[in-house]
PDB file of C-alpha atoms in Angstrom:
ATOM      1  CA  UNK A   1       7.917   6.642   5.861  1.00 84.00           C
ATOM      2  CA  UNK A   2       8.015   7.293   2.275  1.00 93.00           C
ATOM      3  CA  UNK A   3       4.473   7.602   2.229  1.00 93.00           C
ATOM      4  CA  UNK A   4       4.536  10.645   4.149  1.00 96.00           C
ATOM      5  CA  UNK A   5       7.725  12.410   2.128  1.00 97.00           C
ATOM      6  CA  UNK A   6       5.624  11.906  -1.322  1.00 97.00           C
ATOM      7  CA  UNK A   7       2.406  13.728   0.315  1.00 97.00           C
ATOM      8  CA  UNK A   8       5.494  16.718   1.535  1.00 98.00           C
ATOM      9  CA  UNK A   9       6.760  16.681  -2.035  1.00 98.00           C
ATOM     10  CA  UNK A  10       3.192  16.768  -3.272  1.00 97.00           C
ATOM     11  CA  UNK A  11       1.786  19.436  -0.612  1.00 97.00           C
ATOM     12  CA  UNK A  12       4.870  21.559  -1.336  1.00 97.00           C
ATOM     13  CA  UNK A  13       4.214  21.826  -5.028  1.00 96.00           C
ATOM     14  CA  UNK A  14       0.632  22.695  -5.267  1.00 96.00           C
ATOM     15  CA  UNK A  15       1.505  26.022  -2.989  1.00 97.00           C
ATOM     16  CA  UNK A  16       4.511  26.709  -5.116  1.00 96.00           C
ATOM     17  CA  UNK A  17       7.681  25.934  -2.331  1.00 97.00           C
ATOM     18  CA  UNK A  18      10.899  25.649  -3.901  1.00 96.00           C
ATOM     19  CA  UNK A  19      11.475  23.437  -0.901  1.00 97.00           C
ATOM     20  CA  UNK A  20      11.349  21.782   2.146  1.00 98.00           C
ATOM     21  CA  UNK A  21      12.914  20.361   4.928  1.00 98.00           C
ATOM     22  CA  UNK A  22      11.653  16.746   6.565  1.00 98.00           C
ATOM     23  CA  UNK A  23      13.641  14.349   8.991  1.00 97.00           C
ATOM     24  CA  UNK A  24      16.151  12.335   7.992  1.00 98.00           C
ATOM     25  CA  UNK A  25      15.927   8.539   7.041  1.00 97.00           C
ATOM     26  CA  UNK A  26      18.207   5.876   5.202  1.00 97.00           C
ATOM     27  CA  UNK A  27      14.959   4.561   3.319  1.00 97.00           C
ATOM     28  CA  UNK A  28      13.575   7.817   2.085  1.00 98.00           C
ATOM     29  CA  UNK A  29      16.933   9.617   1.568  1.00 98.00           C
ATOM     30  CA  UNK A  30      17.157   6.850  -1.444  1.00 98.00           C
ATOM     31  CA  UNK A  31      13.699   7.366  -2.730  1.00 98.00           C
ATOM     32  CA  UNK A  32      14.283  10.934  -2.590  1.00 98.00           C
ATOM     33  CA  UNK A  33      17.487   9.616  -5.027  1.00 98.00           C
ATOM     34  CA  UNK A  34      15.096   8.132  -7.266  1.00 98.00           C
ATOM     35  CA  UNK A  35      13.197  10.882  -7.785  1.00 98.00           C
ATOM     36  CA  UNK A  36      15.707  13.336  -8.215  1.00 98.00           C
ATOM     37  CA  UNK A  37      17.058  11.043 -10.780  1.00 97.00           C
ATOM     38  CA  UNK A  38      13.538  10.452 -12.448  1.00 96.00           C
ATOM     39  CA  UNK A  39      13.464  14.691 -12.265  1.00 96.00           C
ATOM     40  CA  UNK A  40      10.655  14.821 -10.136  1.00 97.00           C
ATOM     41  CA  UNK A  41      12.839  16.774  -7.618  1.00 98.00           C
ATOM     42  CA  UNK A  42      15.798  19.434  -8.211  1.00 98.00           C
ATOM     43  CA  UNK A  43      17.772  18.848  -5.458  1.00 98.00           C
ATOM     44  CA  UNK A  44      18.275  16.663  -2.244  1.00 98.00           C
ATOM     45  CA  UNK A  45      20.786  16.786   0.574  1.00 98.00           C
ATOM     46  CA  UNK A  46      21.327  15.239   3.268  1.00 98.00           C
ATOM     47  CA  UNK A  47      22.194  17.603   6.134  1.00 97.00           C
ATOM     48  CA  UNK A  48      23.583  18.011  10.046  1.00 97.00           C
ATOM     49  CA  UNK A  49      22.608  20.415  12.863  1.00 94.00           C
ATOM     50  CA  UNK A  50      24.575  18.637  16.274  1.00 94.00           C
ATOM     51  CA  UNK A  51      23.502  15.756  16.186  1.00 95.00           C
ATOM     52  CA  UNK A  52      19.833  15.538  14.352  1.00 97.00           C
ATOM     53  CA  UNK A  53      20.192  14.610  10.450  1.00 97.00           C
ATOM     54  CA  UNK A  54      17.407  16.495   8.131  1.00 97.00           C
ATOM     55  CA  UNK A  55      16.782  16.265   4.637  1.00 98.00           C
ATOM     56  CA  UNK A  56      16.642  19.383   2.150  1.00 98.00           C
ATOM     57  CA  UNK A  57      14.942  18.817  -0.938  1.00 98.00           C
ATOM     58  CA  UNK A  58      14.282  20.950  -3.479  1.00 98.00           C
ATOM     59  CA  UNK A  59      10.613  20.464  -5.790  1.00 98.00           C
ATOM     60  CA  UNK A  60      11.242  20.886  -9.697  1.00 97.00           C
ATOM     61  CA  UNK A  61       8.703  22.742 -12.067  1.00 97.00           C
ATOM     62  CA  UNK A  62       8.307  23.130 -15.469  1.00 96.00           C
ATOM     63  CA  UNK A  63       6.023  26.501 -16.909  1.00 95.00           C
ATOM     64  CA  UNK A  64       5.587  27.424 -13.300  1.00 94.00           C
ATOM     65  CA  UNK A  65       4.017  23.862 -12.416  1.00 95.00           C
ATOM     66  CA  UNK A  66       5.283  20.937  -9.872  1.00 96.00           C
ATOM     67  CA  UNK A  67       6.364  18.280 -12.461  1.00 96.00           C
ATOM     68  CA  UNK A  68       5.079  15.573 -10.072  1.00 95.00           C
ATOM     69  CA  UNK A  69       1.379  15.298 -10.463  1.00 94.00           C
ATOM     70  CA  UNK A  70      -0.126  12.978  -8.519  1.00 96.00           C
ATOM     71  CA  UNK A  71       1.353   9.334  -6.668  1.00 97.00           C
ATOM     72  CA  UNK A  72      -0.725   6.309  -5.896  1.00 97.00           C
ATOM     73  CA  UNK A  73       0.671   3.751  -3.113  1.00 97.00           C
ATOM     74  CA  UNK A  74       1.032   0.102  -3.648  1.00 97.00           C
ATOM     75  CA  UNK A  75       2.735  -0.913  -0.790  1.00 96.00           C
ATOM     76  CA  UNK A  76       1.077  -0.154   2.270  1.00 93.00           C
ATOM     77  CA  UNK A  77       1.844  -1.287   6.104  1.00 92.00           C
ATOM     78  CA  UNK A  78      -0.914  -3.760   5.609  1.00 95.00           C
ATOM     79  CA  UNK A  79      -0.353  -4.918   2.439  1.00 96.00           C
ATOM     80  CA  UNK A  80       2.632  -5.758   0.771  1.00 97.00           C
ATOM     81  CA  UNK A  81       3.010  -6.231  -2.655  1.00 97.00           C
ATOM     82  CA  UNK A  82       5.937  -7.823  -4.435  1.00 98.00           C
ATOM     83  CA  UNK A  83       6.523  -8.210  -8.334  1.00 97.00           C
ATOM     84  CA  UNK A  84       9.216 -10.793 -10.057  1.00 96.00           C
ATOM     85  CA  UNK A  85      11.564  -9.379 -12.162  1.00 89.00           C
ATOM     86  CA  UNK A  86       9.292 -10.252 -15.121  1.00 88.00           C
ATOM     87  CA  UNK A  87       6.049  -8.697 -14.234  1.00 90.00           C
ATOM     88  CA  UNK A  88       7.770  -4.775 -14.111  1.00 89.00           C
ATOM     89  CA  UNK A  89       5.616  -2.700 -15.906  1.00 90.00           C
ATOM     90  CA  UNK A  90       5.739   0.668 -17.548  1.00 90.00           C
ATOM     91  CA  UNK A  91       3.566   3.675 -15.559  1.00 92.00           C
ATOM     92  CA  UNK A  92       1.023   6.001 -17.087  1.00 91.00           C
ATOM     93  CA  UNK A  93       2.148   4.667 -20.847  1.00 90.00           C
ATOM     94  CA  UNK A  94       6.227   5.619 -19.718  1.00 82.00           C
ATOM     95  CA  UNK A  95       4.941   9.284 -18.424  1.00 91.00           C
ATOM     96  CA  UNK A  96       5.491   8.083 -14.839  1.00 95.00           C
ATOM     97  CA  UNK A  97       7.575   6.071 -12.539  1.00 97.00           C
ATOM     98  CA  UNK A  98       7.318   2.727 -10.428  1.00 97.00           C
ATOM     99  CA  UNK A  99       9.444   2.743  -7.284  1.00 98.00           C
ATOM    100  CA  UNK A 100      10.604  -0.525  -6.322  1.00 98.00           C
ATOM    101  CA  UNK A 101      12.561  -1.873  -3.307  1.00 98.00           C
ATOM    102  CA  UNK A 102      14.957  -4.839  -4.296  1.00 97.00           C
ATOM    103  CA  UNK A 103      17.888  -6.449  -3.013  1.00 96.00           C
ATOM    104  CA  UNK A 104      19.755  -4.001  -4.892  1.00 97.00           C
ATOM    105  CA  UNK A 105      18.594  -0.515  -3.299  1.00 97.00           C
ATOM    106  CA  UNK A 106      15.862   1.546  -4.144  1.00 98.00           C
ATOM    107  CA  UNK A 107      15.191   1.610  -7.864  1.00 98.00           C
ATOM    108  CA  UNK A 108      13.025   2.836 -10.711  1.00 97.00           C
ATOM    109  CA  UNK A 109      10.744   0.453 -12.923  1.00 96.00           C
ATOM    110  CA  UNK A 110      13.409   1.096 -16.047  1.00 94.00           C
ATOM    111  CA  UNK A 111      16.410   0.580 -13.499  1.00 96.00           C
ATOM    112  CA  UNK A 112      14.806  -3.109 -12.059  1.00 96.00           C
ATOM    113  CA  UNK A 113      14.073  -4.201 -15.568  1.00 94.00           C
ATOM    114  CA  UNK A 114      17.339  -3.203 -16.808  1.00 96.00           C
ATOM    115  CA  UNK A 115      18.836  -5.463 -13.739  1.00 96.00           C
ATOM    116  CA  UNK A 116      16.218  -7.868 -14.251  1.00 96.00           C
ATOM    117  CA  UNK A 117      15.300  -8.059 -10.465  1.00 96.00           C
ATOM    118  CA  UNK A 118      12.299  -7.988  -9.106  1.00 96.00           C
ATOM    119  CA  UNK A 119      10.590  -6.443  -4.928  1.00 97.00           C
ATOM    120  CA  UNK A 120       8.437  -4.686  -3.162  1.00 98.00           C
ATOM    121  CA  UNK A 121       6.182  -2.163  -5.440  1.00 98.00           C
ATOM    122  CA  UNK A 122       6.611   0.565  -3.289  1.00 98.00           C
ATOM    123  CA  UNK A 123       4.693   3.718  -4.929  1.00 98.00           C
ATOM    124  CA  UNK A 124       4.001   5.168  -8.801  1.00 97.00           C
ATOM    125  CA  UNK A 125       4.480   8.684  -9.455  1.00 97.00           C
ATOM    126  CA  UNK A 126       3.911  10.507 -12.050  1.00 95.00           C
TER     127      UNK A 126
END
């Protein structure tokens, strides 16, 4: 679960990877998306050895740090949380990112506002 590819991403960061590989899935191939595109990540690629799918991704720094911080979950198994299309808010004062999943795909907080649709609040990052 996505969950468990933020804590990689985080984990891989603090001992100064420039990567990692984790098993592939539909749902966190797009998060991964989102975060490349919100430049948390360099790089990520979806990849084939026989017949098992992986995921490469590569972890982004600025001045020799991991440019994601820290995440915080919204959405857990046992809790759901959902947000209308009006109630998107910015995270950490526009320094971070909400991660949504709408009828749309996988988006970003500035993306769903932008569409004016509203989901599941997956995760912030920032």
């Amino acid at each position: 679960m996505y969950y468990d590819l933020l804590a990689k991403i985080k984990n891989a960061g603090l001992v100064k990877k420039e990567g990692f590989v984790t098993s592939f899935s539909n749902f966190d191939f797009e998060v991964a998306k989102v975060l490349v595109a919100g430049h948390f990540l360099k790089d990520v690629q979806k990849k084939t050895v026989g017949s098992k799918k992986y995921l490469e991704i590569k972890i982004n720094y600025k001045n020799n740090l991991p440019v994601m911080n820290d995440f915080k979950i919204i959405s857990r198994p046992s809790r759901h949380l959902y947000v209308k299309n009006g109630r998107v808010k910015s995270v950490k004062q526009g320094y971070g990112i909400g991660v949504f999943s709408t009828n749309e795909g996988v988006l970003n907080n500035r993306d769903a506002r932008k569409k004016k649709v509203g989901g599941e609040y997956l995760f912030e990052i920032w």
